[in-house]
Structures are given as C-alpha cells and as structure tokens.
Amino acid sequence: MPEFTLAPLPYAYDALEPIIDKETMMLHHDKHHLAYVNGLNAGLKDHADLQNRTVEELLKGINSLPEAVRTPVRNHGGGHYNHNLYWEIMRPGGAKEPTGALAEAINATFGNLENLKTQVNDAGMKRFGSGWSWLVVDNGKLLVISTANQDCPLMDNQVPILGVDVWEHAYYLKYRNLRADYLKAWWNVVNWDEVAKRFAAVK
Ligand code: MN
C-alpha cells in the first residue's frame, strides 16, 4: 500500500544559519515532521480507498471524508503539507524581495512588501499557542490569515503560497520566548522564487 514519506530537506540542515540553527532544523524535520507523516499513515491504515489520494486532495476534501479519518488528516495531513511548504519556501541566499506578477499583486493588495511582512508578523504574534501565519490566495485575492495547530488553509479553499510556522518548536532553541525576533529574522530566508511559482500556479 502506498504510504506518505518524508522527503529530505532541499538544503543542508545548517544552510539557513544563522537565521535558523542546525539543531532546530534537524529536530523540526527529522522528528516533528516525521511524526506527522507517521501519524497520517497510521490514520489512513484501515482506509485503503483513501491511500492513493494526495495530501492536498485529502485536505481539500476533508469534510467529505469518513468521520474517523478527519482528525488525523487535519492534524497529521495538515502537519505534513504545511511543513513541506515551509521547507520549500525557504532557502539560503535567496532574493530579498519578490519580482514580477507576485510583486505587483503584493503592492496592489498591501501597498508594499513591508506592509505584507507586518501583517504576516502580526498574525503570527496574535496566534495564541501553536499555529501558522500565511499568505494565501482566496478567490483570486491575496490575503493574510493565521491558523491554529496544523490546520491548513486548503481546508477552507484557500491556497497558501507562503507560511511561517509559529509553533515554539520552530524557534525556541535559538530565539527562546522571542517569537517576534524569529518572525522578523525569518524573512531573510524566504525563497521568493518558490512563492512566485506557487502564486503563478494558482492563476
Ligand atoms: Mn513545525
């Protein structure tokens, strides 16, 4: 039976230093993300008919899934999808800002890039406990939202194109309790090419 698997990080564990330290990346990917993959496989083990679906399909269609698999798909399927996106929309030494159609849409919606960063960081700061802050495409429009736990915007028909993990496991070793410092620094490792690619794919 097909199983969901954990892909390797698209760069070395220490590639995002000094913004995100190697130990955080190792624990976050090899322990936390792996636990979501394992949890998703466990949740689907008695549902052979669902095992060929992609994680995107499972999340988008969560309301039509059997009751028994909704919680594992929400928590572990969301965790798997969200972390794949997070690894991919980061990179070392990327462009400092978006260009092209994405830049135009950000400027048209938020005024400028700084305002977008402020909204994403504010949403991340206001998320009490664990969750994510996102830039999503909602009915063709850019929007900043946050979700609790591993809830994924796909469950609400929103397509995430950028997301920052604000669970303490994402930052606590280096930034301790200072979530705001992590959020501010995090923009230095955003892979704008990947965000633009995801934006273009929604259109
Ligand atoms: Mn995480």
PDB file of C-alpha atoms and ligand atoms in Angstrom:
ATOM      1  CA  MET A   1       0.000   0.000   0.000  1.00  0.00           C
ATOM      2  CA  PRO A   2       1.290   3.477  -0.803  1.00  0.00           C
ATOM      3  CA  GLU A   3       2.470   5.440   2.151  1.00  0.00           C
ATOM      4  CA  PHE A   4       3.285   9.063   2.676  1.00  0.00           C
ATOM      5  CA  THR A   5       7.015   9.592   3.074  1.00  0.00           C
ATOM      6  CA  LEU A   6       9.242  12.320   4.452  1.00  0.00           C
ATOM      7  CA  ALA A   7      11.311  13.979   1.711  1.00  0.00           C
ATOM      8  CA  PRO A   8      14.789  15.152   2.626  1.00  0.00           C
ATOM      9  CA  LEU A   9      15.235  18.872   3.215  1.00  0.00           C
ATOM     10  CA  PRO A  10      16.003  20.644  -0.088  1.00  0.00           C
ATOM     11  CA  TYR A  11      19.219  22.037   1.512  1.00  0.00           C
ATOM     12  CA  ALA A  12      21.615  21.149   4.310  1.00  0.00           C
ATOM     13  CA  TYR A  13      20.440  21.296   7.929  1.00  0.00           C
ATOM     14  CA  ASP A  14      22.790  24.209   8.598  1.00  0.00           C
ATOM     15  CA  ALA A  15      22.014  26.059   5.342  1.00  0.00           C
ATOM     16  CA  LEU A  16      19.728  28.619   6.984  1.00  0.00           C
ATOM     17  CA  GLU A  17      22.225  29.562   9.704  1.00  0.00           C
ATOM     18  CA  PRO A  18      22.349  31.983  11.421  1.00  0.00           C
ATOM     19  CA  ILE A  19      18.625  32.685  10.968  1.00  0.00           C
ATOM     20  CA  ILE A  20      17.542  29.122  11.786  1.00  0.00           C
ATOM     21  CA  ASP A  21      20.087  26.937  13.559  1.00  0.00           C
ATOM     22  CA  LYS A  22      21.074  23.431  12.532  1.00  0.00           C
ATOM     23  CA  GLU A  23      19.761  21.717  15.665  1.00  0.00           C
ATOM     24  CA  THR A  24      16.318  23.288  15.253  1.00  0.00           C
ATOM     25  CA  MET A  25      16.210  22.163  11.623  1.00  0.00           C
ATOM     26  CA  MET A  26      17.265  18.612  12.492  1.00  0.00           C
ATOM     27  CA  LEU A  27      14.656  18.232  15.233  1.00  0.00           C
ATOM     28  CA  HIS A  28      11.975  20.022  13.278  1.00  0.00           C
ATOM     29  CA  HIS A  29      12.395  17.959  10.111  1.00  0.00           C
ATOM     30  CA  ASP A  30      13.584  14.576  11.399  1.00  0.00           C
ATOM     31  CA  LYS A  31      11.359  14.372  14.495  1.00  0.00           C
ATOM     32  CA  HIS A  32       8.389  16.729  14.245  1.00  0.00           C
ATOM     33  CA  HIS A  33       7.700  16.450  10.526  1.00  0.00           C
ATOM     34  CA  LEU A  34       8.337  12.685  10.580  1.00  0.00           C
ATOM     35  CA  ALA A  35       5.758  12.323  13.354  1.00  0.00           C
ATOM     36  CA  TYR A  36       3.126  13.982  11.133  1.00  0.00           C
ATOM     37  CA  VAL A  37       3.960  11.627   8.256  1.00  0.00           C
ATOM     38  CA  ASN A  38       3.722   8.610  10.549  1.00  0.00           C
ATOM     39  CA  GLY A  39       0.502   9.898  12.099  1.00  0.00           C
ATOM     40  CA  LEU A  40      -1.088  10.380   8.681  1.00  0.00           C
ATOM     41  CA  ASN A  41      -0.145   6.852   7.589  1.00  0.00           C
ATOM     42  CA  ALA A  42      -1.494   5.431  10.852  1.00  0.00           C
ATOM     43  CA  GLY A  43      -4.726   7.378  10.473  1.00  0.00           C
ATOM     44  CA  LEU A  44      -5.319   6.013   6.972  1.00  0.00           C
ATOM     45  CA  LYS A  45      -4.235   2.435   7.613  1.00  0.00           C
ATOM     46  CA  ASP A  46      -7.762   0.989   7.611  1.00  0.00           C
ATOM     47  CA  HIS A  47      -8.893   3.128   4.665  1.00  0.00           C
ATOM     48  CA  ALA A  48      -7.315   1.604   1.566  1.00  0.00           C
ATOM     49  CA  ASP A  49      -9.621   3.666  -0.647  1.00  0.00           C
ATOM     50  CA  LEU A  50      -8.019   6.898   0.599  1.00  0.00           C
ATOM     51  CA  GLN A  51      -4.395   5.858   0.416  1.00  0.00           C
ATOM     52  CA  ASN A  52      -3.919   6.839  -3.220  1.00  0.00           C
ATOM     53  CA  ARG A  53      -5.059  10.402  -2.658  1.00  0.00           C
ATOM     54  CA  THR A  54      -2.559  13.198  -2.381  1.00  0.00           C
ATOM     55  CA  VAL A  55      -2.335  15.108   0.875  1.00  0.00           C
ATOM     56  CA  GLU A  56      -3.740  18.144  -0.966  1.00  0.00           C
ATOM     57  CA  GLU A  57      -6.785  16.130  -2.063  1.00  0.00           C
ATOM     58  CA  LEU A  58      -7.337  14.825   1.451  1.00  0.00           C
ATOM     59  CA  LEU A  59      -7.188  18.306   2.970  1.00  0.00           C
ATOM     60  CA  LYS A  60      -9.373  19.998   0.332  1.00  0.00           C
ATOM     61  CA  GLY A  61     -11.978  17.263   0.695  1.00  0.00           C
ATOM     62  CA  ILE A  62     -11.762  16.856   4.458  1.00  0.00           C
ATOM     63  CA  ASN A  63     -15.476  17.476   5.031  1.00  0.00           C
ATOM     64  CA  SER A  64     -16.453  14.540   2.840  1.00  0.00           C
ATOM     65  CA  LEU A  65     -14.035  12.085   4.475  1.00  0.00           C
ATOM     66  CA  PRO A  66     -15.265   9.459   6.936  1.00  0.00           C
ATOM     67  CA  GLU A  67     -15.543  10.899  10.443  1.00  0.00           C
ATOM     68  CA  ALA A  68     -12.792   8.607  11.777  1.00  0.00           C
ATOM     69  CA  VAL A  69     -10.087   9.986   9.491  1.00  0.00           C
ATOM     70  CA  ARG A  70     -10.920  13.677   9.697  1.00  0.00           C
ATOM     71  CA  THR A  71      -8.885  14.350  12.832  1.00  0.00           C
ATOM     72  CA  PRO A  72      -5.742  12.519  11.638  1.00  0.00           C
ATOM     73  CA  VAL A  73      -5.989  14.242   8.241  1.00  0.00           C
ATOM     74  CA  ARG A  74      -6.480  17.626   9.878  1.00  0.00           C
ATOM     75  CA  ASN A  75      -3.634  17.263  12.377  1.00  0.00           C
ATOM     76  CA  HIS A  76      -1.149  14.986  10.623  1.00  0.00           C
ATOM     77  CA  GLY A  77      -2.087  15.595   6.982  1.00  0.00           C
ATOM     78  CA  GLY A  78      -2.056  19.322   7.717  1.00  0.00           C
ATOM     79  CA  GLY A  79       1.274  18.950   9.518  1.00  0.00           C
ATOM     80  CA  HIS A  80       2.754  17.080   6.563  1.00  0.00           C
ATOM     81  CA  TYR A  81       1.540  19.548   3.931  1.00  0.00           C
ATOM     82  CA  ASN A  82       2.368  22.648   5.981  1.00  0.00           C
ATOM     83  CA  HIS A  83       5.923  21.540   6.683  1.00  0.00           C
ATOM     84  CA  ASN A  84       6.581  20.585   3.044  1.00  0.00           C
ATOM     85  CA  LEU A  85       5.546  24.109   2.093  1.00  0.00           C
ATOM     86  CA  TYR A  86       7.655  25.668   4.867  1.00  0.00           C
ATOM     87  CA  TRP A  87      10.858  23.843   3.815  1.00  0.00           C
ATOM     88  CA  GLU A  88      10.298  24.713   0.171  1.00  0.00           C
ATOM     89  CA  ILE A  89       9.548  28.386   0.613  1.00  0.00           C
ATOM     90  CA  MET A  90      12.821  28.880   2.482  1.00  0.00           C
ATOM     91  CA  ARG A  91      16.331  28.841   1.051  1.00  0.00           C
ATOM     92  CA  PRO A  92      19.740  30.263   1.841  1.00  0.00           C
ATOM     93  CA  GLY A  93      20.805  33.381  -0.039  1.00  0.00           C
ATOM     94  CA  GLY A  94      17.601  33.974  -1.967  1.00  0.00           C
ATOM     95  CA  ALA A  95      16.353  37.219  -3.452  1.00  0.00           C
ATOM     96  CA  LYS A  96      15.445  39.799  -0.827  1.00  0.00           C
ATOM     97  CA  GLU A  97      12.124  40.593  -2.428  1.00  0.00           C
ATOM     98  CA  PRO A  98       9.665  39.238  -4.965  1.00  0.00           C
ATOM     99  CA  THR A  99       9.558  40.415  -8.570  1.00  0.00           C
ATOM    100  CA  GLY A 100       7.119  40.222 -11.465  1.00  0.00           C
ATOM    101  CA  ALA A 101       3.443  39.368 -11.082  1.00  0.00           C
ATOM    102  CA  LEU A 102       3.794  38.451  -7.415  1.00  0.00           C
ATOM    103  CA  ALA A 103       5.417  41.801  -6.570  1.00  0.00           C
ATOM    104  CA  GLU A 104       2.676  43.617  -8.477  1.00  0.00           C
ATOM    105  CA  ALA A 105      -0.056  41.716  -6.629  1.00  0.00           C
ATOM    106  CA  ILE A 106       1.589  42.366  -3.244  1.00  0.00           C
ATOM    107  CA  ASN A 107       1.900  46.072  -3.990  1.00  0.00           C
ATOM    108  CA  ALA A 108      -1.688  46.272  -5.247  1.00  0.00           C
ATOM    109  CA  THR A 109      -3.066  44.453  -2.190  1.00  0.00           C
ATOM    110  CA  PHE A 110      -0.865  45.623   0.672  1.00  0.00           C
ATOM    111  CA  GLY A 111       0.707  48.812  -0.681  1.00  0.00           C
ATOM    112  CA  ASN A 112       4.228  47.455  -0.388  1.00  0.00           C
ATOM    113  CA  LEU A 113       6.266  44.487   0.796  1.00  0.00           C
ATOM    114  CA  GLU A 114       6.881  45.957   4.248  1.00  0.00           C
ATOM    115  CA  ASN A 115       3.140  46.123   4.908  1.00  0.00           C
ATOM    116  CA  LEU A 116       2.776  42.477   3.921  1.00  0.00           C
ATOM    117  CA  LYS A 117       5.586  41.495   6.298  1.00  0.00           C
ATOM    118  CA  THR A 118       3.955  43.497   9.094  1.00  0.00           C
ATOM    119  CA  GLN A 119       0.603  41.770   8.545  1.00  0.00           C
ATOM    120  CA  VAL A 120       2.144  38.291   8.458  1.00  0.00           C
ATOM    121  CA  ASN A 121       4.195  39.002  11.582  1.00  0.00           C
ATOM    122  CA  ASP A 122       1.186  40.482  13.401  1.00  0.00           C
ATOM    123  CA  ALA A 123      -0.939  37.454  12.527  1.00  0.00           C
ATOM    124  CA  GLY A 124       1.863  35.222  13.813  1.00  0.00           C
ATOM    125  CA  MET A 125       2.153  37.192  17.046  1.00  0.00           C
ATOM    126  CA  LYS A 126      -1.610  37.139  17.657  1.00  0.00           C
ATOM    127  CA  ARG A 127      -1.817  33.377  17.177  1.00  0.00           C
ATOM    128  CA  PHE A 128      -2.139  32.219  20.792  1.00  0.00           C
ATOM    129  CA  GLY A 129      -0.392  28.915  21.336  1.00  0.00           C
ATOM    130  CA  SER A 130       0.640  26.963  18.259  1.00  0.00           C
ATOM    131  CA  GLY A 131      -0.127  27.593  14.619  1.00  0.00           C
ATOM    132  CA  TRP A 132       0.874  29.288  11.410  1.00  0.00           C
ATOM    133  CA  SER A 133       0.740  32.668   9.713  1.00  0.00           C
ATOM    134  CA  TRP A 134       0.019  32.564   5.976  1.00  0.00           C
ATOM    135  CA  LEU A 135      -0.160  34.489   2.747  1.00  0.00           C
ATOM    136  CA  VAL A 136      -2.940  32.769   0.827  1.00  0.00           C
ATOM    137  CA  VAL A 137      -4.800  33.197  -2.438  1.00  0.00           C
ATOM    138  CA  ASP A 138      -8.501  33.345  -1.620  1.00  0.00           C
ATOM    139  CA  ASN A 139     -10.825  33.594  -4.626  1.00  0.00           C
ATOM    140  CA  GLY A 140      -8.011  35.122  -6.661  1.00  0.00           C
ATOM    141  CA  LYS A 141      -7.099  37.679  -3.990  1.00  0.00           C
ATOM    142  CA  LEU A 142      -4.057  37.765  -1.718  1.00  0.00           C
ATOM    143  CA  LEU A 143      -4.905  37.617   1.966  1.00  0.00           C
ATOM    144  CA  VAL A 144      -3.011  37.193   5.249  1.00  0.00           C
ATOM    145  CA  ILE A 145      -4.521  34.719   7.697  1.00  0.00           C
ATOM    146  CA  SER A 146      -3.408  32.551  10.579  1.00  0.00           C
ATOM    147  CA  THR A 147      -4.455  29.048  11.535  1.00  0.00           C
ATOM    148  CA  ALA A 148      -4.313  27.136  14.810  1.00  0.00           C
ATOM    149  CA  ASN A 149      -2.352  23.932  15.340  1.00  0.00           C
ATOM    150  CA  GLN A 150      -1.739  22.242  11.954  1.00  0.00           C
ATOM    151  CA  ASP A 151      -4.933  23.462  10.321  1.00  0.00           C
ATOM    152  CA  CYS A 152      -4.227  24.043   6.640  1.00  0.00           C
ATOM    153  CA  PRO A 153      -5.760  26.852   4.545  1.00  0.00           C
ATOM    154  CA  LEU A 154      -6.598  24.238   1.878  1.00  0.00           C
ATOM    155  CA  MET A 155      -9.388  23.026   4.192  1.00  0.00           C
ATOM    156  CA  ASP A 156     -11.084  26.393   3.625  1.00  0.00           C
ATOM    157  CA  ASN A 157     -10.463  26.560  -0.117  1.00  0.00           C
ATOM    158  CA  GLN A 158      -7.569  28.973   0.315  1.00  0.00           C
ATOM    159  CA  VAL A 159      -4.253  28.230  -1.385  1.00  0.00           C
ATOM    160  CA  PRO A 160      -1.226  29.006   0.803  1.00  0.00           C
ATOM    161  CA  ILE A 161       1.760  30.425  -1.092  1.00  0.00           C
ATOM    162  CA  LEU A 162       3.867  31.480   1.920  1.00  0.00           C
ATOM    163  CA  GLY A 163       3.650  30.275   5.504  1.00  0.00           C
ATOM    164  CA  VAL A 164       5.651  30.670   8.672  1.00  0.00           C
ATOM    165  CA  ASP A 165       5.495  28.111  11.455  1.00  0.00           C
ATOM    166  CA  VAL A 166       4.942  29.798  14.833  1.00  0.00           C
ATOM    167  CA  TRP A 167       4.953  26.648  16.947  1.00  0.00           C
ATOM    168  CA  GLU A 168       7.603  27.015  19.641  1.00  0.00           C
ATOM    169  CA  HIS A 169       9.468  24.030  18.156  1.00  0.00           C
ATOM    170  CA  ALA A 170      10.235  26.221  15.119  1.00  0.00           C
ATOM    171  CA  TYR A 171      12.229  28.815  17.057  1.00  0.00           C
ATOM    172  CA  TYR A 172      12.616  28.117  20.777  1.00  0.00           C
ATOM    173  CA  LEU A 173      16.196  26.763  20.832  1.00  0.00           C
ATOM    174  CA  LYS A 174      17.610  29.934  19.298  1.00  0.00           C
ATOM    175  CA  TYR A 175      15.037  32.644  19.943  1.00  0.00           C
ATOM    176  CA  ARG A 176      13.698  31.304  23.275  1.00  0.00           C
ATOM    177  CA  ASN A 177      10.409  33.079  24.024  1.00  0.00           C
ATOM    178  CA  LEU A 178      11.035  35.836  21.474  1.00  0.00           C
ATOM    179  CA  ARG A 179       8.653  34.863  18.666  1.00  0.00           C
ATOM    180  CA  ALA A 180       8.763  38.428  17.308  1.00  0.00           C
ATOM    181  CA  ASP A 181      12.530  38.215  16.765  1.00  0.00           C
ATOM    182  CA  TYR A 182      12.165  34.912  14.909  1.00  0.00           C
ATOM    183  CA  LEU A 183       9.435  36.343  12.687  1.00  0.00           C
ATOM    184  CA  LYS A 184      11.480  39.446  11.899  1.00  0.00           C
ATOM    185  CA  ALA A 185      14.595  37.424  11.027  1.00  0.00           C
ATOM    186  CA  TRP A 186      12.696  34.748   9.113  1.00  0.00           C
ATOM    187  CA  TRP A 187      12.132  36.978   6.058  1.00  0.00           C
ATOM    188  CA  ASN A 188      15.862  36.730   5.328  1.00  0.00           C
ATOM    189  CA  VAL A 189      15.469  33.086   4.314  1.00  0.00           C
ATOM    190  CA  VAL A 190      12.290  33.315   2.249  1.00  0.00           C
ATOM    191  CA  ASN A 191      12.582  31.707  -1.185  1.00  0.00           C
ATOM    192  CA  TRP A 192      10.663  34.274  -3.224  1.00  0.00           C
ATOM    193  CA  ASP A 193      11.125  32.279  -6.437  1.00  0.00           C
ATOM    194  CA  GLU A 194       9.184  29.399  -4.900  1.00  0.00           C
ATOM    195  CA  VAL A 195       6.470  31.722  -3.553  1.00  0.00           C
ATOM    196  CA  ALA A 196       6.125  33.255  -7.039  1.00  0.00           C
ATOM    197  CA  LYS A 197       5.913  29.785  -8.586  1.00  0.00           C
ATOM    198  CA  ARG A 198       3.097  28.848  -6.213  1.00  0.00           C
ATOM    199  CA  PHE A 199       1.315  32.140  -6.906  1.00  0.00           C
ATOM    200  CA  ALA A 200       1.531  31.545 -10.669  1.00  0.00           C
ATOM    201  CA  ALA A 201       0.207  28.001 -10.269  1.00  0.00           C
ATOM    202  CA  VAL A 202      -2.988  29.262  -8.615  1.00  0.00           C
ATOM    203  CA  LYS A 203      -3.891  31.510 -11.523  1.00  0.00           C
TER     204      LYS A 203
HETATM  205 MN    MN B   1       6.633  22.789  12.826  1.00  0.00          MN
END
